[in-house]
């Protein structure tokens, strides 16, 4: 992915009880973030439909190891920009980190980068 794709710096924490997250640990990792309460632990679902706004991101620089309960400062590239505007991901915004409907962590935006 080219460096022309904008991104954000964020601090993220994996949940301590998450089982087998697909955290990058030396690989490509493309989770979603949902802006909102970092204490949320279940996706909001109506019937069979998730009712939250998922934002696709690419982890551009992760530590080699991040175990459940661990935290790291990382860069998230905004994969679908400019079609998706990512307007809610401003410094100070909090979010949950998602693998489909599964919440695997949470974070806070530190800054925007180009």
Short mmCIF file of C-alpha atoms in Angstrom, two decimals:
data_model
loop_
_atom_site.label_atom_id
_atom_site.label_comp_id
_atom_site.label_asym_id
_atom_site.label_seq_id
_atom_site.Cartn_x
_atom_site.Cartn_y
_atom_site.Cartn_z
CA UNK A 1 0.00 0.00 0.00
CA UNK A 2 1.50 3.31 -1.01
CA UNK A 3 2.48 5.87 1.60
CA UNK A 4 0.08 8.32 -0.09
CA UNK A 5 -2.78 6.64 1.76
CA UNK A 6 -3.48 8.72 4.86
CA UNK A 7 -3.31 7.18 8.27
CA UNK A 8 -3.54 7.75 11.97
CA UNK A 9 -1.28 7.02 14.92
CA UNK A 10 -3.17 5.21 17.66
CA UNK A 11 -2.53 3.35 20.85
CA UNK A 12 -4.32 0.01 20.92
CA UNK A 13 -4.79 -2.65 23.57
CA UNK A 14 -5.77 -6.24 22.88
CA UNK A 15 -8.37 -7.63 25.25
CA UNK A 16 -6.75 -9.87 27.88
CA UNK A 17 -9.16 -12.75 27.30
CA UNK A 18 -9.21 -12.70 23.49
CA UNK A 19 -8.67 -16.14 22.00
CA UNK A 20 -6.50 -16.41 18.90
CA UNK A 21 -6.70 -12.85 17.56
CA UNK A 22 -5.32 -12.41 14.06
CA UNK A 23 -2.86 -9.81 15.33
CA UNK A 24 -0.14 -9.23 12.74
CA UNK A 25 2.95 -10.57 14.52
CA UNK A 26 4.97 -10.21 11.30
CA UNK A 27 2.04 -10.42 8.84
CA UNK A 28 -0.58 -8.24 7.14
CA UNK A 29 -3.47 -7.39 9.42
CA UNK A 30 -6.58 -5.62 8.14
CA UNK A 31 -9.13 -5.31 10.95
CA UNK A 32 -11.94 -2.81 11.30
CA UNK A 33 -12.39 -0.08 13.86
CA UNK A 34 -15.70 1.20 15.17
CA UNK A 35 -15.59 4.66 16.73
CA UNK A 36 -17.26 4.73 20.12
CA UNK A 37 -17.03 3.47 23.68
CA UNK A 38 -13.80 1.51 24.23
CA UNK A 39 -15.57 -0.46 26.99
CA UNK A 40 -18.00 -2.06 24.50
CA UNK A 41 -17.52 -5.84 24.26
CA UNK A 42 -20.28 -6.99 21.87
CA UNK A 43 -21.23 -5.83 18.39
CA UNK A 44 -24.61 -4.09 18.07
CA UNK A 45 -26.80 -6.38 16.00
CA UNK A 46 -30.41 -6.09 14.84
CA UNK A 47 -31.64 -9.45 13.59
CA UNK A 48 -28.69 -10.73 11.57
CA UNK A 49 -27.35 -7.30 10.67
CA UNK A 50 -24.55 -5.40 12.40
CA UNK A 51 -25.80 -1.84 12.87
CA UNK A 52 -22.46 -0.11 13.49
CA UNK A 53 -20.23 1.72 11.01
CA UNK A 54 -17.12 -0.37 10.38
CA UNK A 55 -14.00 1.40 9.05
CA UNK A 56 -11.44 -0.76 7.26
CA UNK A 57 -7.81 -0.17 8.24
CA UNK A 58 -4.41 -1.71 7.55
CA UNK A 59 -1.92 -2.01 10.39
CA UNK A 60 1.23 -0.51 8.86
CA UNK A 61 3.70 -1.00 11.71
CA UNK A 62 3.07 -3.42 14.51
CA UNK A 63 5.47 -4.87 17.03
CA UNK A 64 6.58 -8.42 16.28
CA UNK A 65 4.69 -9.64 19.33
CA UNK A 66 1.62 -8.27 21.07
CA UNK A 67 -0.01 -10.69 23.46
CA UNK A 68 -3.57 -10.48 24.77
CA UNK A 69 -3.71 -7.64 27.30
CA UNK A 70 -0.75 -5.90 25.64
CA UNK A 71 -0.69 -2.35 24.28
CA UNK A 72 1.24 -0.70 21.46
CA UNK A 73 1.39 2.55 19.52
CA UNK A 74 0.78 1.78 15.85
CA UNK A 75 -0.03 3.34 12.48
CA UNK A 76 -3.36 2.50 10.89
CA UNK A 77 -3.63 3.23 7.14
CA UNK A 78 -7.10 4.28 6.02
CA UNK A 79 -7.57 1.67 3.31
CA UNK A 80 -10.72 2.94 1.63
CA UNK A 81 -9.90 6.65 1.55
CA UNK A 82 -11.06 8.78 -0.32
CA UNK A 83 -14.27 6.79 -0.92
CA UNK A 84 -14.61 6.44 2.85
CA UNK A 85 -13.81 9.75 4.55
CA UNK A 86 -12.87 8.46 8.06
CA UNK A 87 -14.06 11.80 9.50
CA UNK A 88 -14.63 10.35 12.98
CA UNK A 89 -11.01 9.21 13.41
CA UNK A 90 -9.72 12.45 14.89
CA UNK A 91 -7.19 12.85 17.72
CA UNK A 92 -8.81 11.79 20.99
CA UNK A 93 -11.45 9.57 19.36
CA UNK A 94 -11.83 6.13 20.94
CA UNK A 95 -12.72 2.93 19.13
CA UNK A 96 -12.99 -0.82 19.34
CA UNK A 97 -10.87 -3.10 17.17
CA UNK A 98 -12.92 -5.71 15.30
CA UNK A 99 -12.44 -9.01 13.53
CA UNK A 100 -15.89 -9.32 11.98
CA UNK A 101 -18.40 -9.03 14.83
CA UNK A 102 -15.75 -10.06 17.39
CA UNK A 103 -14.26 -7.23 19.47
CA UNK A 104 -10.60 -8.05 20.06
CA UNK A 105 -9.31 -4.75 21.44
CA UNK A 106 -9.76 -1.03 21.81
CA UNK A 107 -7.81 2.12 21.17
CA UNK A 108 -7.51 5.87 21.00
CA UNK A 109 -6.42 8.06 18.08
CA UNK A 110 -3.25 10.02 18.87
CA UNK A 111 -2.77 11.96 15.63
CA UNK A 112 -3.44 12.08 11.90
CA UNK A 113 -0.62 11.45 9.43
CA UNK A 114 -0.18 11.62 5.65
#
